[in-house]
Structure formats: C-alpha cells, structure tokens
Amino acid sequence: MLKSISNLHLNRKKSDDGEQLVDFPSSSGDDASLITKLRKGYQLGRPALVKKTGKYRVTYKGLSSSERRSFALDLFQTLIDLKWRWATLVFVFTFFIVYFVFAVIWYILAKAHGDFENLNNPTWTPCIERAKTFADLLLFSIETQTTIGYGTFYPNTSCSGSLLLVFVQITVGFLLETLLVGFLLVKLSRPKHRRHTLLFSEKALICKEDGDLCLEIRVGDLRKSHLVDTSSFGIFVSEKVSKEGIVYPLYQQQMEFEAHQMQDRVFMMWPLILRHKINEDSPLYEMTFDQMLSNTFELIIILEGTIEATGEICQARTSYSSKDIVWGHRFVNMIDFDNDNGQWSANFEKFNATVPTPTPKCSGKQLAEIYGASSRTNQAQETENLGGTFWRSQSQIITPMTEETSLTKIPDRR
C-alpha cells in the first residue's frame, strides 16, 4: 500500500471553465481503492479530519477504567452528548426501571402483610385492593407514579407502610420527570443546531485581490435573527517535522480571515466573503500551485457567535482539502438592490457561483518577490529621473551670469 501511494502521481488539468482539477490515473487492484479514496478528498489515503458538517473524525483509545468513570461524574453532560437513539433508550428504560423497582417494593410489602395467602378470604383487607399478581402491582406502580388512577387498584391505609410508600414513589417520580424533561429540553435547544442555518461555500477560491494572493470562502446566514458578535478564524492542519526530527502528524497553524476591513469580526446581515491574505504570516505563503493541489493538508474554518434569542455561544465549522480549492476563480456578486421592493436582496442561487479571474500560478512568496523586484525597479527609475531633473534645476540656478547677460536679462529702469 505504501508503494502504491508513492507511485501515485497527480496530474493537473484545466477544465473548459478554467477550474483547476486533480486528475488521478486509472488503475486496478489495490491501487483502485486508494484512488477512489483520494478522489473523495482523502489526505494521502486518509479521510478529512473534519467533515463538511463540522463533525470530527477523532476517536479515543486506551482510556483507563478510572478515566471512563469520570464520564459518570458528569452524568448530565454525558446524557446530553449521547446520540438520540441512545438518549431515547435511556429515557424509556429509566422510567421502566423505576416502575419495576417500586412494583417489587409493593410486592414485598404485600407478601409481608400476607395478602397472597388470603386471596380467597373475603374478610381480609389487603395493602393493594384487588391486586393478586405481580403484574397487578406493576400496573398499580405505573398508575401511582403517573397519577392515572383507573380505579381498579388502590391502597389501603390500614396496611402499615402503604401511605409512606405512595408518598415516596410520587416524590421520586416527580423529581425524575423534572430531570428527564429538562434533559430533553436542553438536548433539543442545544446551540449546535443553529449551525445548520449557517452556510459555507462548497469551494475555497484562490485569486488576486488588491495585489495580494488571497484564499476566499463565502459564508451566509439563512435566519434573520443573526448571530451577535460573530468572529471567524481558520486552522491549517498538516504534517510537520521539527528540526530535531519530531513528527507531528496533525500540526495546527492559525490562519487569519477577515471580511472587508472588519478584521476577524463578521457582520452576518448578508452573505460575506472571508478573505485570507497569503502573506508572510500565512502557512500557505511558500506553497506553489502544485503543492496547493497535493492533498497533504486541510483547512478548518470556524465561525463563532452568540445567539441573539438565548445568549448561547454557537460555533459552526467546516473543512476544505485540495479537492475543494479552485485556483484562479472568484465568487460572483449575489447582492443587488431590488427596485420593486426598495430593499437589498441576496440571491442564494449564486452562493457557490464563481467566475474565472487572472491569477498567476505561483506562491504568495514568489508573487511578493516579483512585485518587490518590479517595485524596486520602478523606484530606481523614478529616483534617476528625479535626480536628473534636480541636477538640471541646480545647474540652472548656479550657472554664473556674465555682466553682458545680466544687462541683457535685467533692463535698466532708471
């Protein structure tokens, strides 16, 4: 498999619309499955660290029993983090177990009172009227805790302990319902579901903006109750080998994104383009066109803001790999003024639409060197021209005037 990876060569081709694509060679056998993975955006045969939906592909192994018990200490948060199928099972079985436990207690109380030995005694007063089997006591336990009261079974206060047991069961049932209902409400109202109405563009574009090479993505909010105090940032994840030879398989580097000139603040009233300048502080600064499409890194984009209605912090995230990067394109304008309604409108049909734009196929460093050399050349030419003009002006000023010239130039006004 390692040999197959090393033998794979990525050939780049340009489609009719100018979009740069990655073309993988056809193969068979073991290489075929690897090529299929690479076409799906895998990082050197591995899936992306973060899915498009924002979920992580990270599992934990080697946890000790004491470390696993720590989840039980934070039981409420553990229940909230459970998937819905397991949370529903916990909800149902918790009630059933409580019903069953109190049915057993009622059975023990009736057994100790001698009710089952006097089922045919018409003068006997049982603890639970008309309860003859354990199934009857289980139904009575459910009726007591849910306060249904069908009227078939009812306790007798002449049986010692029945009144106390009814009080305890109703109290426990009330507390249990309060906790589980609160658990369901918190799980339903978790702020992470707010991210479903936050949109990220399908592609990340590289183009030239104001003389700089930039990476651009588009974000939008479908709701009119927008996030408050929203900010954005990115994480560049790749393998790094230190000078000492230490390998970091998932090395993180910060990427600064800004919308217009708002720095990392994002005002989500309308769809915006987040721009990352590929300058000296960017991890993409020295990456060439071929390296950018080499499928050896991942970009994680994160939006954070406060939900206006609840005050909870919401985070939305997505990721981009090499297959998601389009070189030499920019997003089309999707904001226009509607004269009929007198309002600005955002056409989300154009949210992912792009157009080709002239972009040099070089790294940000190479582009800066080219522009730097050109700037120095222009500056030298301007200095030379300025120096020549200055010399001529000085020569005109310091040229001595002869007496004849002075008489000619300055007439006698006497």
Short mmCIF file of C-alpha atoms in Angstrom, two decimals:
data_model
loop_
_atom_site.label_atom_id
_atom_site.label_comp_id
_atom_site.label_asym_id
_atom_site.label_seq_id
_atom_site.Cartn_x
_atom_site.Cartn_y
_atom_site.Cartn_z
CA MET A 1 0.00 0.00 0.00
CA LEU A 2 2.86 2.39 0.82
CA LYS A 3 4.38 1.63 -2.55
CA SER A 4 1.07 2.35 -4.20
CA ILE A 5 0.91 5.72 -2.51
CA SER A 6 4.41 6.63 -3.56
CA ASN A 7 3.75 5.58 -7.16
CA LEU A 8 0.65 7.74 -7.49
CA HIS A 9 1.23 10.96 -9.42
CA LEU A 10 -1.33 13.73 -9.51
CA ASN A 11 -1.77 15.16 -12.99
CA ARG A 12 -3.43 18.53 -13.15
CA LYS A 13 -5.67 19.56 -15.97
CA LYS A 14 -7.69 22.65 -16.70
CA SER A 15 -11.37 22.29 -17.50
CA ASP A 16 -13.28 24.34 -20.03
CA ASP A 17 -14.46 26.84 -17.44
CA GLY A 18 -10.95 27.42 -16.15
CA GLU A 19 -11.33 25.47 -12.90
CA GLN A 20 -8.21 23.60 -11.83
CA LEU A 21 -8.98 19.93 -11.23
CA VAL A 22 -6.97 17.00 -9.93
CA ASP A 23 -6.88 14.08 -12.33
CA PHE A 24 -5.94 10.69 -10.90
CA PRO A 25 -4.60 7.90 -13.13
CA SER A 26 -6.72 4.83 -13.72
CA SER A 27 -5.56 1.64 -12.01
CA SER A 28 -6.76 -1.69 -10.74
CA GLY A 29 -6.32 -3.93 -7.72
CA ASP A 30 -5.14 -2.36 -4.51
CA ASP A 31 -4.49 0.98 -6.21
CA ALA A 32 -8.12 1.27 -7.30
CA SER A 33 -9.47 1.56 -3.76
CA LEU A 34 -6.76 4.08 -2.84
CA ILE A 35 -7.51 6.20 -5.90
CA THR A 36 -11.21 6.10 -5.01
CA LYS A 37 -10.35 7.44 -1.55
CA LEU A 38 -8.17 10.19 -3.00
CA ARG A 39 -10.95 11.29 -5.30
CA LYS A 40 -13.19 11.68 -2.27
CA GLY A 41 -10.78 14.20 -0.81
CA TYR A 42 -8.74 11.92 1.43
CA GLN A 43 -5.47 13.25 2.78
CA LEU A 44 -2.89 10.82 1.40
CA GLY A 45 -5.38 7.97 1.64
CA ARG A 46 -6.90 9.18 4.93
CA PRO A 47 -10.27 10.89 5.37
CA ALA A 48 -10.51 14.55 6.27
CA LEU A 49 -10.13 15.41 9.94
CA VAL A 50 -13.33 17.48 9.95
CA LYS A 51 -16.39 16.63 7.89
CA LYS A 52 -18.28 19.21 5.89
CA THR A 53 -20.96 19.12 8.59
CA GLY A 54 -18.38 20.11 11.21
CA LYS A 55 -18.08 16.74 12.97
CA TYR A 56 -14.63 15.44 13.86
CA ARG A 57 -13.15 12.12 12.78
CA VAL A 58 -11.34 11.53 16.08
CA THR A 59 -11.66 8.51 18.37
CA TYR A 60 -10.13 7.95 21.80
CA LYS A 61 -8.38 4.69 22.74
CA GLY A 62 -6.50 3.42 25.74
CA LEU A 63 -8.70 5.08 28.36
CA SER A 64 -8.34 3.52 31.82
CA SER A 65 -11.30 2.49 33.93
CA SER A 66 -10.83 5.49 36.22
CA GLU A 67 -10.83 7.83 33.23
CA ARG A 68 -14.01 6.23 31.92
CA ARG A 69 -15.67 6.63 35.33
CA SER A 70 -15.13 10.37 35.05
CA PHE A 71 -17.96 10.44 32.49
CA ALA A 72 -20.32 9.17 35.19
CA LEU A 73 -19.34 12.06 37.47
CA ASP A 74 -20.56 14.45 34.78
CA LEU A 75 -23.69 12.40 34.09
CA PHE A 76 -25.92 15.23 32.86
CA GLN A 77 -23.42 16.37 30.22
CA THR A 78 -22.81 12.74 29.26
CA LEU A 79 -26.53 12.24 28.65
CA ILE A 80 -26.72 15.42 26.59
CA ASP A 81 -23.81 14.26 24.41
CA LEU A 82 -25.48 10.91 23.68
CA LYS A 83 -26.97 10.30 20.26
CA TRP A 84 -30.74 10.48 20.07
CA ARG A 85 -31.26 6.72 19.73
CA TRP A 86 -29.34 6.09 22.95
CA ALA A 87 -30.88 9.07 24.71
CA THR A 88 -34.37 7.74 23.88
CA LEU A 89 -33.47 4.32 25.26
CA VAL A 90 -32.14 5.90 28.46
CA PHE A 91 -35.32 7.95 28.78
CA VAL A 92 -37.65 4.94 28.34
CA PHE A 93 -35.67 2.43 30.41
CA THR A 94 -35.20 4.87 33.30
CA PHE A 95 -38.94 5.18 33.74
CA PHE A 96 -39.45 1.44 33.32
CA ILE A 97 -36.78 0.61 35.91
CA VAL A 98 -38.35 2.97 38.45
CA TYR A 99 -41.79 1.48 37.82
CA PHE A 100 -40.37 -2.02 38.18
CA VAL A 101 -38.41 -1.25 41.36
CA PHE A 102 -41.44 0.19 43.13
CA ALA A 103 -43.56 -2.75 41.91
CA VAL A 104 -41.06 -5.06 43.64
CA ILE A 105 -41.30 -2.99 46.82
CA TRP A 106 -45.11 -3.15 46.69
CA TYR A 107 -44.85 -6.91 46.15
CA ILE A 108 -42.57 -7.30 49.20
CA LEU A 109 -44.96 -5.18 51.29
CA ALA A 110 -47.98 -7.25 50.19
CA LYS A 111 -46.07 -10.51 50.76
CA ALA A 112 -45.04 -9.45 54.26
CA HIS A 113 -48.61 -8.42 55.02
CA GLY A 114 -49.87 -11.87 54.00
CA ASP A 115 -52.09 -10.72 51.14
CA PHE A 116 -51.23 -13.60 48.81
CA GLU A 117 -52.09 -16.20 51.48
CA ASN A 118 -55.54 -14.63 51.96
CA LEU A 119 -56.64 -14.06 48.38
CA ASN A 120 -59.87 -16.04 48.94
CA ASN A 121 -60.60 -14.58 52.36
CA PRO A 122 -63.49 -12.09 51.95
CA THR A 123 -62.81 -10.50 55.33
CA TRP A 124 -59.15 -9.81 54.65
CA THR A 125 -58.04 -6.19 53.98
CA PRO A 126 -55.04 -6.24 51.62
CA CYS A 127 -52.46 -3.47 51.15
CA ILE A 128 -53.49 -3.07 47.50
CA GLU A 129 -57.12 -3.75 46.80
CA ARG A 130 -57.77 -6.40 44.05
CA ALA A 131 -54.02 -6.90 43.39
CA LYS A 132 -53.46 -10.65 43.05
CA THR A 133 -50.29 -10.96 40.93
CA PHE A 134 -47.02 -9.13 40.34
CA ALA A 135 -48.40 -7.81 37.04
CA ASP A 136 -51.23 -6.17 39.00
CA LEU A 137 -48.70 -4.50 41.30
CA LEU A 138 -46.65 -3.32 38.31
CA LEU A 139 -49.76 -1.69 36.83
CA PHE A 140 -50.53 -0.13 40.19
CA SER A 141 -46.95 1.24 40.38
CA ILE A 142 -47.37 2.87 36.96
CA GLU A 143 -50.76 4.33 37.94
CA THR A 144 -49.35 5.73 41.20
CA GLN A 145 -46.32 7.43 39.65
CA THR A 146 -48.21 8.83 36.67
CA THR A 147 -51.31 9.69 38.78
CA ILE A 148 -53.56 7.99 36.23
CA GLY A 149 -55.86 6.20 38.70
CA TYR A 150 -58.07 3.80 36.76
CA GLY A 151 -59.96 2.95 39.95
CA THR A 152 -59.29 -0.80 39.81
CA PHE A 153 -56.36 -0.87 42.26
CA TYR A 154 -55.99 1.39 45.27
CA PRO A 155 -54.01 1.24 48.55
CA ASN A 156 -55.48 0.75 51.99
CA THR A 157 -54.17 2.90 54.82
CA SER A 158 -54.81 0.05 57.24
CA CYS A 159 -51.67 -1.60 55.80
CA SER A 160 -48.67 -0.14 57.58
CA GLY A 161 -46.19 1.40 55.18
CA SER A 162 -48.56 1.87 52.22
CA LEU A 163 -49.09 5.60 52.82
CA LEU A 164 -45.35 6.25 53.19
CA LEU A 165 -44.56 4.23 50.06
CA VAL A 166 -47.13 6.15 47.98
CA PHE A 167 -45.58 9.43 49.12
CA VAL A 168 -42.03 8.28 48.31
CA GLN A 169 -42.97 6.98 44.86
CA ILE A 170 -44.84 10.12 43.84
CA THR A 171 -41.94 12.32 45.04
CA VAL A 172 -39.33 10.23 43.23
CA GLY A 173 -41.48 10.21 40.09
CA PHE A 174 -41.88 13.99 40.19
CA LEU A 175 -38.12 14.55 40.54
CA LEU A 176 -37.36 12.01 37.81
CA GLU A 177 -39.79 13.62 35.36
CA THR A 178 -38.36 17.06 36.09
CA LEU A 179 -34.80 15.90 35.41
CA LEU A 180 -35.61 13.97 32.25
CA VAL A 181 -37.83 16.68 30.81
CA GLY A 182 -35.09 19.22 31.49
CA PHE A 183 -32.61 16.89 29.83
CA LEU A 184 -34.80 16.67 26.72
CA LEU A 185 -35.30 20.44 26.57
CA VAL A 186 -31.56 21.10 26.84
CA LYS A 187 -30.81 18.49 24.19
CA LEU A 188 -33.41 19.96 21.83
CA SER A 189 -32.27 23.55 22.36
CA ARG A 190 -28.53 22.97 22.07
CA PRO A 191 -26.87 25.86 20.22
CA LYS A 192 -25.02 23.50 17.91
CA HIS A 193 -28.21 23.02 15.90
CA ARG A 194 -28.05 26.71 14.99
CA ARG A 195 -25.12 25.90 12.71
CA HIS A 196 -27.46 24.16 10.27
CA THR A 197 -28.65 27.57 9.07
CA LEU A 198 -25.10 28.86 8.64
CA LEU A 199 -23.73 28.22 5.15
CA PHE A 200 -20.18 27.77 3.90
CA SER A 201 -19.28 27.79 0.24
CA GLU A 202 -18.57 24.42 -1.33
CA LYS A 203 -15.24 25.61 -2.69
CA ALA A 204 -12.34 27.71 -1.44
CA LEU A 205 -11.02 30.04 -4.11
CA ILE A 206 -7.54 31.43 -4.69
CA CYS A 207 -7.35 34.69 -6.59
CA LYS A 208 -5.54 38.00 -6.65
CA GLU A 209 -7.08 40.81 -4.60
CA ASP A 210 -5.52 44.27 -4.28
CA GLY A 211 -2.16 42.91 -5.44
CA ASP A 212 -2.10 40.07 -2.89
CA LEU A 213 -2.73 36.38 -3.41
CA CYS A 214 -5.79 35.51 -1.32
CA LEU A 215 -7.81 32.49 -0.25
CA GLU A 216 -11.52 33.25 -0.21
CA ILE A 217 -14.61 31.45 1.07
CA ARG A 218 -18.20 32.65 1.30
CA VAL A 219 -20.39 32.44 4.41
CA GLY A 220 -24.07 33.21 4.88
CA ASP A 221 -26.84 33.06 7.47
CA LEU A 222 -30.31 31.89 6.46
CA ARG A 223 -32.01 33.33 9.54
CA LYS A 224 -32.96 36.96 10.04
CA SER A 225 -32.14 36.71 13.75
CA HIS A 226 -28.42 36.83 13.13
CA LEU A 227 -25.59 35.87 15.43
CA VAL A 228 -24.23 38.65 17.62
CA ASP A 229 -20.52 39.43 17.97
CA THR A 230 -19.54 36.89 15.34
CA SER A 231 -15.88 36.17 14.64
CA SER A 232 -14.02 33.90 12.26
CA PHE A 233 -10.65 32.18 12.11
CA GLY A 234 -9.02 29.27 10.35
CA ILE A 235 -6.72 26.37 11.20
CA PHE A 236 -4.17 24.92 8.80
CA VAL A 237 -3.58 21.23 9.62
CA SER A 238 -0.71 19.28 8.08
CA GLU A 239 2.19 17.07 9.00
CA LYS A 240 5.26 18.82 10.40
CA VAL A 241 8.75 17.58 11.14
CA SER A 242 10.74 19.70 13.57
CA LYS A 243 14.46 20.40 13.29
CA GLU A 244 15.04 17.67 15.88
CA GLY A 245 13.20 15.14 13.72
CA ILE A 246 10.00 15.08 15.81
CA VAL A 247 6.96 14.28 13.66
CA TYR A 248 3.65 16.00 14.38
CA PRO A 249 1.02 14.28 12.19
CA LEU A 250 -1.68 16.90 12.88
CA TYR A 251 0.19 20.17 13.33
CA GLN A 252 -2.04 23.24 13.68
CA GLN A 253 -1.26 26.72 12.42
CA GLN A 254 -3.50 29.75 12.78
CA MET A 255 -4.99 31.44 9.72
CA GLU A 256 -6.42 34.94 9.93
CA PHE A 257 -9.62 35.64 7.98
CA GLU A 258 -11.31 38.99 7.56
CA ALA A 259 -14.45 40.28 5.88
CA HIS A 260 -13.74 43.55 4.09
CA GLN A 261 -11.82 45.68 6.65
CA MET A 262 -13.56 44.32 9.76
CA GLN A 263 -10.58 42.15 10.77
CA ASP A 264 -11.95 38.94 12.32
CA ARG A 265 -15.41 40.44 13.05
CA VAL A 266 -18.20 39.18 10.81
CA PHE A 267 -21.47 41.07 10.44
CA MET A 268 -23.79 38.38 9.09
CA MET A 269 -26.62 40.62 7.88
CA TRP A 270 -25.92 39.42 4.32
CA PRO A 271 -23.58 36.79 2.79
CA LEU A 272 -19.94 37.79 3.05
CA ILE A 273 -16.64 36.66 1.60
CA LEU A 274 -14.00 35.78 4.17
CA ARG A 275 -10.53 36.53 2.83
CA HIS A 276 -7.18 35.19 3.98
CA LYS A 277 -4.16 37.07 2.66
CA ILE A 278 -1.34 34.73 1.68
CA ASN A 279 1.48 36.83 3.12
CA GLU A 280 4.49 36.17 5.36
CA ASP A 281 2.24 35.20 8.28
CA SER A 282 0.25 32.66 6.24
CA PRO A 283 1.08 28.93 6.27
CA LEU A 284 0.28 28.98 2.54
CA TYR A 285 2.91 31.61 1.79
CA GLU A 286 5.51 29.27 0.26
CA MET A 287 3.08 26.76 -1.26
CA THR A 288 3.17 26.69 -5.05
CA PHE A 289 0.32 25.85 -7.38
CA ASP A 290 1.30 22.15 -7.48
CA GLN A 291 1.73 21.95 -3.71
CA MET A 292 -1.65 23.56 -3.16
CA LEU A 293 -3.28 20.64 -5.01
CA SER A 294 -1.09 17.93 -3.49
CA ASN A 295 -3.76 16.79 -1.00
CA THR A 296 -1.43 16.92 2.03
CA PHE A 297 -3.20 19.46 4.22
CA GLU A 298 -6.59 20.56 5.46
CA LEU A 299 -8.13 23.96 6.13
CA ILE A 300 -10.63 24.18 9.00
CA ILE A 301 -12.81 27.30 9.03
CA ILE A 302 -14.64 28.25 12.23
CA LEU A 303 -17.41 30.80 12.88
CA GLU A 304 -18.31 31.72 16.45
CA GLY A 305 -21.12 33.94 17.62
CA THR A 306 -23.82 34.46 20.23
CA ILE A 307 -27.42 33.50 19.52
CA GLU A 308 -29.47 36.65 19.88
CA ALA A 309 -32.56 34.96 21.36
CA THR A 310 -30.88 32.76 24.00
CA GLY A 311 -27.45 34.30 24.58
CA GLU A 312 -25.75 30.95 23.99
CA ILE A 313 -22.49 30.68 22.07
CA CYS A 314 -22.76 28.87 18.74
CA GLN A 315 -19.86 27.51 16.70
CA ALA A 316 -20.07 26.39 13.09
CA ARG A 317 -17.16 24.80 11.27
CA THR A 318 -16.25 23.12 8.03
CA SER A 319 -13.10 21.99 6.24
CA TYR A 320 -11.51 22.25 2.82
CA SER A 321 -8.95 19.93 1.28
CA SER A 322 -7.11 20.13 -2.02
CA LYS A 323 -10.11 18.89 -3.97
CA ASP A 324 -12.10 21.86 -2.67
CA ILE A 325 -9.60 24.52 -3.75
CA VAL A 326 -10.16 26.26 -7.08
CA TRP A 327 -7.29 28.36 -8.39
CA GLY A 328 -7.96 31.44 -10.46
CA HIS A 329 -11.64 31.94 -9.62
CA ARG A 330 -13.61 34.43 -7.54
CA PHE A 331 -17.18 34.48 -6.28
CA VAL A 332 -19.81 36.28 -8.34
CA ASN A 333 -21.76 39.11 -6.77
CA MET A 334 -25.02 37.93 -5.20
CA ILE A 335 -26.12 41.20 -3.56
CA ASP A 336 -28.29 43.56 -5.58
CA PHE A 337 -30.83 46.28 -4.94
CA ASP A 338 -34.44 45.36 -5.71
CA ASN A 339 -36.08 48.49 -7.07
CA ASP A 340 -39.55 46.92 -6.89
CA ASN A 341 -39.38 46.28 -3.15
CA GLY A 342 -36.94 49.03 -2.27
CA GLN A 343 -34.68 46.59 -0.44
CA TRP A 344 -31.33 44.92 -0.89
CA SER A 345 -31.68 41.25 -1.82
CA ALA A 346 -29.31 38.28 -1.64
CA ASN A 347 -29.72 35.65 -4.34
CA PHE A 348 -28.62 32.37 -2.77
CA GLU A 349 -28.75 30.65 -6.15
CA LYS A 350 -25.40 32.38 -6.74
CA PHE A 351 -23.96 31.47 -3.35
CA ASN A 352 -21.48 28.95 -4.82
CA ALA A 353 -21.21 30.52 -8.28
CA THR A 354 -17.70 31.53 -9.38
CA VAL A 355 -16.09 33.18 -12.39
CA PRO A 356 -12.52 32.86 -13.72
CA THR A 357 -10.13 35.67 -12.93
CA PRO A 358 -6.49 36.22 -13.99
CA THR A 359 -4.31 34.72 -11.24
CA PRO A 360 -0.59 33.86 -11.50
CA LYS A 361 0.28 30.22 -10.84
CA CYS A 362 2.88 30.92 -8.21
CA SER A 363 3.18 31.00 -4.47
CA GLY A 364 2.50 34.07 -2.40
CA LYS A 365 6.22 34.38 -1.73
CA GLN A 366 7.08 34.26 -5.43
CA LEU A 367 4.40 36.85 -6.18
CA ALA A 368 5.75 39.14 -3.47
CA GLU A 369 9.29 38.78 -4.85
CA ILE A 370 8.11 39.58 -8.37
CA TYR A 371 6.19 42.62 -7.21
CA GLY A 372 9.06 43.59 -4.91
CA ALA A 373 11.61 43.45 -7.73
CA SER A 374 9.26 45.37 -10.02
CA SER A 375 8.65 47.94 -7.30
CA ARG A 376 12.38 48.39 -6.69
CA THR A 377 13.00 48.79 -10.43
CA ASN A 378 10.27 51.40 -10.77
CA GLN A 379 11.54 53.19 -7.70
CA ALA A 380 15.07 53.26 -9.08
CA GLN A 381 13.86 54.68 -12.39
CA GLU A 382 11.82 57.34 -10.63
CA THR A 383 14.82 58.25 -8.47
CA GLU A 384 17.06 58.51 -11.51
CA ASN A 385 14.59 60.72 -13.33
CA LEU A 386 14.11 62.81 -10.24
CA GLY A 387 17.88 63.14 -9.82
CA GLY A 388 18.34 64.28 -13.43
CA THR A 389 15.67 66.91 -13.08
CA PHE A 390 17.23 68.07 -9.84
CA TRP A 391 20.68 68.35 -11.45
CA ARG A 392 19.34 70.38 -14.31
CA SER A 393 17.50 72.70 -12.00
CA GLN A 394 20.60 73.14 -9.88
CA SER A 395 22.70 73.84 -12.94
CA GLN A 396 20.27 76.49 -13.98
CA ILE A 397 20.38 78.04 -10.56
CA ILE A 398 24.14 78.03 -10.02
CA THR A 399 25.15 78.92 -13.58
CA PRO A 400 27.02 82.26 -13.22
CA MET A 401 25.61 85.19 -15.10
CA THR A 402 28.02 87.35 -17.05
CA GLU A 403 27.78 91.08 -16.95
CA GLU A 404 26.58 91.11 -20.52
CA THR A 405 23.95 88.54 -19.77
CA SER A 406 22.85 90.38 -16.70
CA LEU A 407 22.47 93.60 -18.63
CA THR A 408 20.50 91.74 -21.23
CA LYS A 409 18.32 89.90 -18.78
CA ILE A 410 17.74 92.81 -16.37
CA PRO A 411 16.94 96.05 -18.15
CA ASP A 412 17.85 99.38 -16.63
CA ARG A 413 14.73 101.05 -15.28
CA ARG A 414 16.37 104.34 -14.31
#
